[in-house]
Coordinates of C-alpha atoms and ligand atoms in Angstrom, one line a residue:
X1 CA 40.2 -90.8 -10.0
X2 CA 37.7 -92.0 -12.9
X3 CA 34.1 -92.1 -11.3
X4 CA 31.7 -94.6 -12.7
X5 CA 29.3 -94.0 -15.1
X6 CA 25.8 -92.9 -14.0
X7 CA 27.0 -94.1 -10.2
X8 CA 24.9 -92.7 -6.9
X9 CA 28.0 -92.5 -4.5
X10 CA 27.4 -91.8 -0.8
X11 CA 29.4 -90.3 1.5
X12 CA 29.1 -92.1 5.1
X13 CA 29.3 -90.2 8.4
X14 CA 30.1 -86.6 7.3
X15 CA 26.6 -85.2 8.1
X16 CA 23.9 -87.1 9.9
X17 CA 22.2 -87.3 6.2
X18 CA 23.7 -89.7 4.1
X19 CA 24.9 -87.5 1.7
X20 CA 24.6 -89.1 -2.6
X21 CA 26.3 -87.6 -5.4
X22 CA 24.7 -89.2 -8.3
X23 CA 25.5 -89.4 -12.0
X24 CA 29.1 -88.6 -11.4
X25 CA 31.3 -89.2 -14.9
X26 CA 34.3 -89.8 -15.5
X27 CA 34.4 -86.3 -18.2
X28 CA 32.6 -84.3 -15.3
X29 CA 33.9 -85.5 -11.8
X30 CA 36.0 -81.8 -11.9
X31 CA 32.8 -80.0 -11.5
X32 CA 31.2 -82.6 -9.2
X33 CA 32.0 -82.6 -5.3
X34 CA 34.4 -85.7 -4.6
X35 CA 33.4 -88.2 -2.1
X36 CA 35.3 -88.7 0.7
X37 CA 34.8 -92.4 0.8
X38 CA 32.6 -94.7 -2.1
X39 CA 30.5 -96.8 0.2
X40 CA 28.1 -99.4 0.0
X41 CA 24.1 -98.7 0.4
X42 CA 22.4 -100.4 3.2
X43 CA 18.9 -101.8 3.3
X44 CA 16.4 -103.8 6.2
X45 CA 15.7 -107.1 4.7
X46 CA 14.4 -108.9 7.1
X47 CA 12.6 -108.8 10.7
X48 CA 11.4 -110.9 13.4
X49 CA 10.1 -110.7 17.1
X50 CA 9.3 -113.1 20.0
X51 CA 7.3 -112.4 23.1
X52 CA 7.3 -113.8 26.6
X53 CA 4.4 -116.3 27.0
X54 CA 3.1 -114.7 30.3
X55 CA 0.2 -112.4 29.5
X56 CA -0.9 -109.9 32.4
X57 CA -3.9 -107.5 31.5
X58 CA -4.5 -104.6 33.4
X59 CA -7.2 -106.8 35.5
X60 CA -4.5 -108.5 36.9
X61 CA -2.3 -105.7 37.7
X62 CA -5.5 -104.2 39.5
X63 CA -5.0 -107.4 41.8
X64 CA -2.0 -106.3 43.1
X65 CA -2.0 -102.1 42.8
X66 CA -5.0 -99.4 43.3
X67 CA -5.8 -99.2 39.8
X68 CA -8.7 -100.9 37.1
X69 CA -8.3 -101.2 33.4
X70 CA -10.6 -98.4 32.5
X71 CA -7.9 -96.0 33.7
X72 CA -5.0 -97.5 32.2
X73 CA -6.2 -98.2 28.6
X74 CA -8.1 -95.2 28.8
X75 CA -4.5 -93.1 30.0
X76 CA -2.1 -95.4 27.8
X77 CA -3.7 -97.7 25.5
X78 CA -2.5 -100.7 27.0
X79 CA -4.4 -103.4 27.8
X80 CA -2.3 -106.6 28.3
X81 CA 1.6 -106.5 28.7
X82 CA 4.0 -110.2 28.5
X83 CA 6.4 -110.7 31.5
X84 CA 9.1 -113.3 31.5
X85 CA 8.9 -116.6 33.6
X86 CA 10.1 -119.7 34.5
X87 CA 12.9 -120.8 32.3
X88 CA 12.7 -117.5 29.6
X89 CA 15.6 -114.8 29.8
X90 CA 16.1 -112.0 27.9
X91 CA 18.5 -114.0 25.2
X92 CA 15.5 -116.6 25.0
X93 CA 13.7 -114.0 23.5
X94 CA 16.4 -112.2 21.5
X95 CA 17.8 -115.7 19.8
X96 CA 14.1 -116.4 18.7
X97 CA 13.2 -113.1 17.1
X98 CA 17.0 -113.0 15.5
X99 CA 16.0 -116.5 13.9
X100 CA 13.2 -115.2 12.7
X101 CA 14.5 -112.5 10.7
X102 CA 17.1 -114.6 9.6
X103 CA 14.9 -116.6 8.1
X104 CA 12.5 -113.9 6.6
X105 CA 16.0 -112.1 5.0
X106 CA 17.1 -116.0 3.8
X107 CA 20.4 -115.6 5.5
X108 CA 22.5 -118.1 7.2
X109 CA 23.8 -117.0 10.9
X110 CA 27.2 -117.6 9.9
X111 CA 27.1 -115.2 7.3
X112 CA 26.3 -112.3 9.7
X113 CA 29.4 -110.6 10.9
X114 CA 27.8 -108.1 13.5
X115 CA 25.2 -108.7 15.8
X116 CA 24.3 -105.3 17.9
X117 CA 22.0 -106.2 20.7
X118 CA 19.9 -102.8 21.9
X119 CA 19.4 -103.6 25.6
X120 CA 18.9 -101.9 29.1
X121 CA 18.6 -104.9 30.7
X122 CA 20.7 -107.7 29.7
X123 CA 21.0 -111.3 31.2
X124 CA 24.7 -110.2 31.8
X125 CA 25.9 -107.1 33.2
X126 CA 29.2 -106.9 30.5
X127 CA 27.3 -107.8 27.6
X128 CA 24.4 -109.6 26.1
X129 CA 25.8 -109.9 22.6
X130 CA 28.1 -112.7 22.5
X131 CA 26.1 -115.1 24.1
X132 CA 23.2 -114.6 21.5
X133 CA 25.8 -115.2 18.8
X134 CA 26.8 -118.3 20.5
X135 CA 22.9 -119.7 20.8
X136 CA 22.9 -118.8 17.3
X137 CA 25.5 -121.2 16.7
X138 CA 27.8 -119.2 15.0
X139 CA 31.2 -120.2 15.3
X140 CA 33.3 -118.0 12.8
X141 CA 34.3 -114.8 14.5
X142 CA 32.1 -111.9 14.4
X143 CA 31.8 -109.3 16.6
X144 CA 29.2 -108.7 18.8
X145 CA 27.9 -106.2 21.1
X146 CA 25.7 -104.2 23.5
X147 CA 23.7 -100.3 22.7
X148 CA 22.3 -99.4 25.8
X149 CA 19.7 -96.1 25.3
X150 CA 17.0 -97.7 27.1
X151 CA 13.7 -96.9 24.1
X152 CA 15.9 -94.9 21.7
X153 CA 18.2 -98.3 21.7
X154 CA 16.7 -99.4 18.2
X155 CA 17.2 -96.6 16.3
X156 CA 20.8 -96.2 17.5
X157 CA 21.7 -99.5 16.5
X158 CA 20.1 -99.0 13.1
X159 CA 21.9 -96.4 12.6
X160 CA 25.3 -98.0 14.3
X161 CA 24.4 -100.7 11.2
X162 CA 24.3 -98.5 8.8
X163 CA 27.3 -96.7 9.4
X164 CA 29.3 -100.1 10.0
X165 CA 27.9 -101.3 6.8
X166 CA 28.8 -97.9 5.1
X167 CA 32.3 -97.0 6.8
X168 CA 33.6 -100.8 7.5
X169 CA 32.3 -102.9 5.1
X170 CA 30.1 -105.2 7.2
X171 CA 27.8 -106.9 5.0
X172 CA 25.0 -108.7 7.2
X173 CA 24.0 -106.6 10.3
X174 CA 21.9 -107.9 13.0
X175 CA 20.1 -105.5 15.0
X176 CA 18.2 -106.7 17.9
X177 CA 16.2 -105.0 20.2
X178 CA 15.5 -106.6 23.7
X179 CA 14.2 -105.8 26.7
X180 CA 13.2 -107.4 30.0
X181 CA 11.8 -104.3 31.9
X182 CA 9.9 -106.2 34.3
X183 CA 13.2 -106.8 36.0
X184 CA 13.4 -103.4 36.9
X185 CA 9.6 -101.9 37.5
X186 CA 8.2 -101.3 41.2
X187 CA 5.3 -103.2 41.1
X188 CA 4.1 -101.8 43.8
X189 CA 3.8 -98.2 42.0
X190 CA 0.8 -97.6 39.8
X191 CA 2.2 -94.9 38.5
X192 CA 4.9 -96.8 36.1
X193 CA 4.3 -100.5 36.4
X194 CA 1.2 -100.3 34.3
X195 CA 2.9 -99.3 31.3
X196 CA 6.1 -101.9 30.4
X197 CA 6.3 -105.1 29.2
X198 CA 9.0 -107.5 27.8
X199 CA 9.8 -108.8 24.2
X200 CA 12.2 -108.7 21.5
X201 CA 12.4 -107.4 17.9
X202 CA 15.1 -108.3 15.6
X203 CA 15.7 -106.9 12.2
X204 CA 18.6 -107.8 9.5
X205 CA 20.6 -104.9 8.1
X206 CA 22.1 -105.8 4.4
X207 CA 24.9 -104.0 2.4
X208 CA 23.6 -103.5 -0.7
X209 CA 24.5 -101.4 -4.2
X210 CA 24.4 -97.7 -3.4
X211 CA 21.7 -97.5 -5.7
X212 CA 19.1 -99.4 -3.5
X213 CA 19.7 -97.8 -0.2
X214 CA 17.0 -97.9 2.2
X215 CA 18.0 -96.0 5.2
X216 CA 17.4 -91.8 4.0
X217 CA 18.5 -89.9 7.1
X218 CA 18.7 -89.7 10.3
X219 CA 18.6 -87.5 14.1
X220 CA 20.1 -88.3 17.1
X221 CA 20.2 -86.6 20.7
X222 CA 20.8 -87.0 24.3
X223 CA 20.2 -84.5 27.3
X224 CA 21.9 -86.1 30.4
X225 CA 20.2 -83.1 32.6
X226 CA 16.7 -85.1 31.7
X227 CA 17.6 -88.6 33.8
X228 CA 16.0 -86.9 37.0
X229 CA 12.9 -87.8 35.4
X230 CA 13.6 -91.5 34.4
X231 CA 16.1 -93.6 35.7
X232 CA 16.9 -96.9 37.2
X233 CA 20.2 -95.8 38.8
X234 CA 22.9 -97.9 41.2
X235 CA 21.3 -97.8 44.8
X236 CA 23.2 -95.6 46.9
X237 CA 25.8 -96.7 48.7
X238 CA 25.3 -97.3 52.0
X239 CA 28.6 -96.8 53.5
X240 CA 29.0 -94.5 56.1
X241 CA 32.2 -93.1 56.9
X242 CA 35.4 -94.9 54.9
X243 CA 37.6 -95.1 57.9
X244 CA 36.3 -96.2 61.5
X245 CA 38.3 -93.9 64.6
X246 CA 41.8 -96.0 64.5
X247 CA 42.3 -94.7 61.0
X248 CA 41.1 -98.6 59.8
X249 CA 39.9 -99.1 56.5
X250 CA 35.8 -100.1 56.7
X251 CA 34.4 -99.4 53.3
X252 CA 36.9 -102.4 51.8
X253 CA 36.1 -104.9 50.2
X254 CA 33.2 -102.7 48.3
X255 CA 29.3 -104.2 48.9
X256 CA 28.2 -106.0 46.3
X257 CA 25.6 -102.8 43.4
X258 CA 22.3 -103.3 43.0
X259 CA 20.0 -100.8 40.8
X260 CA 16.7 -99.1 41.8
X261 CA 13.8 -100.0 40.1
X262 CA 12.8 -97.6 37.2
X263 CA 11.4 -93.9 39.2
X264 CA 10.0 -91.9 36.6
X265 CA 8.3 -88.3 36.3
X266 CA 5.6 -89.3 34.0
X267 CA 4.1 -86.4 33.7
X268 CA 7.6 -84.6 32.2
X269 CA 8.3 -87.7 30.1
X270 CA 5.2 -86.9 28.5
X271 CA 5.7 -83.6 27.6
X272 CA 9.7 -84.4 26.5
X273 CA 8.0 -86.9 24.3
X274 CA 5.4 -84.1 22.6
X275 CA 8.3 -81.4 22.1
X276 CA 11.0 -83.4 21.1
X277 CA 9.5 -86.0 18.8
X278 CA 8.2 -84.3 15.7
X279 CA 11.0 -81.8 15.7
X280 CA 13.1 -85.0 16.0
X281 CA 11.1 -86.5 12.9
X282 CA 10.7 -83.3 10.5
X283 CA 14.3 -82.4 11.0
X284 CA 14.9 -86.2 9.6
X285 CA 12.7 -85.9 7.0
X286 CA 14.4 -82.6 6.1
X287 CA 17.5 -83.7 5.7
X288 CA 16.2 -86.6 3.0
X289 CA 14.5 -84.4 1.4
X290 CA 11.4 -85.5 2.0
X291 CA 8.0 -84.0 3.5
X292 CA 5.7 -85.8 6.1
X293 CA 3.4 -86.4 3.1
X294 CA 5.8 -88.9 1.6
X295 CA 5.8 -91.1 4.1
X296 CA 3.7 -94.3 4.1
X297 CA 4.0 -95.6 7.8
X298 CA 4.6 -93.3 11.1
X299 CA 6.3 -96.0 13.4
X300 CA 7.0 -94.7 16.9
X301 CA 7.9 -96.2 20.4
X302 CA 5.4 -97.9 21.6
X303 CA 5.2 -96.0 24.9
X304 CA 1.5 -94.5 25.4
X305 CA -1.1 -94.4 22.6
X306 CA -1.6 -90.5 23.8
X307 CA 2.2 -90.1 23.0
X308 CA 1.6 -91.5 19.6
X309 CA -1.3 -89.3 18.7
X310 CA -0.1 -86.8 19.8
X311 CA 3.3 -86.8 17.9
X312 CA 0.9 -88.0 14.9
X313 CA -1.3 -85.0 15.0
X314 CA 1.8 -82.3 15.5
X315 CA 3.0 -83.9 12.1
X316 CA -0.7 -83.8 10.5
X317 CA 0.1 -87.6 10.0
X318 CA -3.7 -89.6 9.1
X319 CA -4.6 -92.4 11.5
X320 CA -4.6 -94.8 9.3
X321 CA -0.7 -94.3 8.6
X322 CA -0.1 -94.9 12.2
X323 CA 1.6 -98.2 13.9
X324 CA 0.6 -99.1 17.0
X325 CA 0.4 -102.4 18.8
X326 CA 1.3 -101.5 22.5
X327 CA -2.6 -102.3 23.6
X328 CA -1.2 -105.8 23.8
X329 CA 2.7 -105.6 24.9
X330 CA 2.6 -102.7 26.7
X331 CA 6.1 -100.2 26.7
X332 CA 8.9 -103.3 25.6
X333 CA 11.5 -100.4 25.5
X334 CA 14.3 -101.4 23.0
X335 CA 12.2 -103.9 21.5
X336 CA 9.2 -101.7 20.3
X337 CA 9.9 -100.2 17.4
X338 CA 11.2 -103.8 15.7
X339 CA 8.2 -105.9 17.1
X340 CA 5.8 -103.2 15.7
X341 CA 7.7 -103.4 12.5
X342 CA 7.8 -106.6 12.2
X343 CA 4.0 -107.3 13.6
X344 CA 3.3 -104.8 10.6
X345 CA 5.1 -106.8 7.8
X346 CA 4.0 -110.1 8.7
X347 CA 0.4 -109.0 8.2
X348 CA 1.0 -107.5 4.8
X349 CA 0.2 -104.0 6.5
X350 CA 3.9 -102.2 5.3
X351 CA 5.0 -103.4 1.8
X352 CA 8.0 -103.4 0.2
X353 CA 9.1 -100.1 -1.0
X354 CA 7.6 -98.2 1.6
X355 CA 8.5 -95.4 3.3
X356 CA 9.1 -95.5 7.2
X357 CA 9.5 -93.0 9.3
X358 CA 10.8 -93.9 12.9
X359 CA 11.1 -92.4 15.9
X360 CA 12.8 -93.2 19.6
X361 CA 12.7 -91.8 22.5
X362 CA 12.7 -91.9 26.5
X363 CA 15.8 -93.0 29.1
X364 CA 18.7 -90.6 29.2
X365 CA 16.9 -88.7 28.1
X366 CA 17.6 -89.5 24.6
X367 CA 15.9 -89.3 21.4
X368 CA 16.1 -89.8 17.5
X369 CA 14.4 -90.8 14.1
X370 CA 15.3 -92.2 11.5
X371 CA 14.0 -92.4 7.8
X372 CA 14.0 -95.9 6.1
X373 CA 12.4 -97.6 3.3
X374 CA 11.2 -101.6 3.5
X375 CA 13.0 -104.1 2.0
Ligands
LIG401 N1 -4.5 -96.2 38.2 C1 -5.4 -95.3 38.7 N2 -5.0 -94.1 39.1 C2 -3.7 -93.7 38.8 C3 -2.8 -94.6 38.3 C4 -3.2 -95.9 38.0 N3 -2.4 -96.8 37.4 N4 -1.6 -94.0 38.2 C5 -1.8 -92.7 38.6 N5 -3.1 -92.6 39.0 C6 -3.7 -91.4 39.6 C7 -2.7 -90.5 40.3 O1 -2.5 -90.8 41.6 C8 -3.4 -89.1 40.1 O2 -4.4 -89.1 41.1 P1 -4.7 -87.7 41.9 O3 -5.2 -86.8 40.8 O4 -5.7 -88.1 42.9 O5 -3.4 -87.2 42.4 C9 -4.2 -89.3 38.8 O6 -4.3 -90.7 38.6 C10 -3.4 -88.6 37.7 O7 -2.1 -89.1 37.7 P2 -1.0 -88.6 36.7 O8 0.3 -89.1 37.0 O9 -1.1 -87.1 36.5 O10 -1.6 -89.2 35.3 P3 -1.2 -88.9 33.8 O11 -2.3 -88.5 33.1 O12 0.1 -88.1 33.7 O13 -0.8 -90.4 33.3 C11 1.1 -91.8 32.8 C12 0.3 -91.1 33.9 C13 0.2 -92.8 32.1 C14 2.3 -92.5 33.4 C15 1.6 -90.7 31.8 O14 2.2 -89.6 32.4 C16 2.6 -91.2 30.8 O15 2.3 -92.1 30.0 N6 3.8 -90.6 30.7 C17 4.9 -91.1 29.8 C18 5.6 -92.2 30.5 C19 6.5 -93.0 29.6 O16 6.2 -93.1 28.4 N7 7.5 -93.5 30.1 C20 8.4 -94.4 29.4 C21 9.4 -93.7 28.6 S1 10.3 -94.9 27.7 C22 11.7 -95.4 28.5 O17 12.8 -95.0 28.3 C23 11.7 -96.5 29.6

């Protein structure tokens, strides 16, 4: 097979790095490692984000729980959180911040042909997805569907994008990331309901020459032995026994589920977040090939500004390189990482060209990072 001149090929999916073979020619290619599949380059060229109109500070939370906003912003950062009402839902939110990036990336909704929607708490239990691509009006087929990995949601549809892009031949991805966690806090706990909000981010994933690529490398894990400390699981069933004494059937037709609210061991969440997050990062970084000092922008879940620092000071990452915006939404979940993003574009903060490096984590447990360049 003749190899184009001076190409950078990539080969999708056989390592979590995206692995380029560059200048391959046509007189060389026997020395030079074949692909196992010429792919196309992905990039992130465009974002938006939408918010719930509802503001609650941490003075009004102190109305309703034992608490006072010195302790929570001084514990979490967070100041102010949005909560959905009256007539918003979760695909309100999703539609507007998916318009918005549309917009930014100039593309028209019907020439997306994914749409991955990173939720833990859709409006509909088997799937948020296709209804956002019908308020979107698109009416060519597409296909559409739900990630659910609670904060690590955004990073696994990026890379889900990336590799549809690369290994199918998708050409306009939109990842959104949407959450509506108020659904599922205890408001009644101080312990957790001080720290989430709602929103959504949006961002649009573009095929592009393998030359141009954007999205470097990634890490992804899960450790199902970490949901005991944070979960918002199916109530137990309160059945008692399945038969009653004349051998009858009682436990059919089954009650109708319901989930807890969200019971989390902050204290271990914390301390997952610390160990797992720059070793999550720096093996990301490794596999691009690049070092923590090449990055412009350290772009973490917005969970607790002590998580952030922390993470930030394990890498010997500068402030100044660090995005935060959760003093006014609060944990969104899913929807962090892309409203930060896109709160940073929009005010000239990250520039084009630079160098992202992205990190997830929480529910699951799971965790990952990702490496990515803007625009
Ligand atoms: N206001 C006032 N006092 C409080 C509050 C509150 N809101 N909450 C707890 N306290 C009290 C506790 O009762 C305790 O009092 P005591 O010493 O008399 O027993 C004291 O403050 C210390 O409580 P801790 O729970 O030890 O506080 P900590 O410093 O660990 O902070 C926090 C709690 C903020 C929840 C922290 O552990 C944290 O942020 N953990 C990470 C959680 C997280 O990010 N979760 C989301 C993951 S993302 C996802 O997937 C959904």
């Amino acid at each position: 097979m003749a190899m184009p001149n001076a190409s950078v090929l990539f080969t999708p999916l056989i390592s979590n790095k995206f692995i380029c073979y560059s200048s391959l020619q046509s007189s060389n290619h026997h020395s030079s490692p074949m692909p196992r599949f010429v792919s196309n380059g992905c990039k992130l060229v465009g974002c938006g984000s939408a918010v719930p109109k509802l503001q609650i500070s941490n003075d009004d939370l102190a109305k309703i729980v034992d608490t006072n906003d010195e302790w929570i912003s001084s514990r979490t950062g967070i100041r102010n959180r949005r909560v959905l009402s009256g007539n918003e839902n979760l695909t309100t939110l999703a539609v507007e911040a998916a318009r918005k990036a549309l917009e930014m990336a100039k593309v028209d909704p019907d020439d997306i042909d994914l749409i991955l929607m990173c939720t833990s708490t859709p409006d509909d239990l088997f799937g948020n997805g296709p209804k956002i691509q019908k308020e979107l009006g698109i009416n060519k087929s597409v296909l559409a569907y739900d990630i659910t990995a609670a904060c690590s949601g955004f990073i696994l549809g990026l890379i889900s994008a990336a590799s549809h892009i690369r290994g199918s031949g998708f050409r306009n991805v939109l990842v959104i990331g949407a959450d509506a966690i108020s659904r599922f806090v205890d408001w009644t706990d101080r312990g957790s309901c001080i720290l989430f909000g709602d929103g959504a981010g949006a961002v649009l994933v573009q095929a592009c020459n393998p030359e141009e690529d954007g999205l470097f490398s990634f890490d992804l894990h899960s450790d199902g032995d970490g949901i005991r400390h944070l979960n918002a699981t199916l109530k137990e069933s309160e059945a008692g026994n399945a038969f009653d004494p004349n051998g009858s059937l009682l436990d059919f037709p089954p009650r109708r589920s319901a989930y807890s609210c969200i019971q989390m061991n902050g204290k271990e969440v914390f301390r997952f977040a610390i160990r797992k997050v720059p070793q999550s990062i720096e093996s990301a970084l490794s596999k691009a090939g690049l070092s923590v000092s090449s990055i412009d922008w350290l772009l973490l879940h917005q969970a607790n500004e002590r998580i952030i620092d922390g993470v930030a000071n394990r890498l010997e990452v500068a402030s100044e390189k660090v995005i935060k915006n959760l003093e006014n939404y609060g944990n969104t979940s899913a929807a962090s990482i892309p409203m930060a993003l896109d709160e940073g574009v929009r005010s000239g903060k990250i520039k084009k060209g630079q160098t992202i490096a992205s990190a997830g984590f929480g529910a699951g447990l799971t965790w990952g990072s990702a490496i990515f360049r803007w625009s």
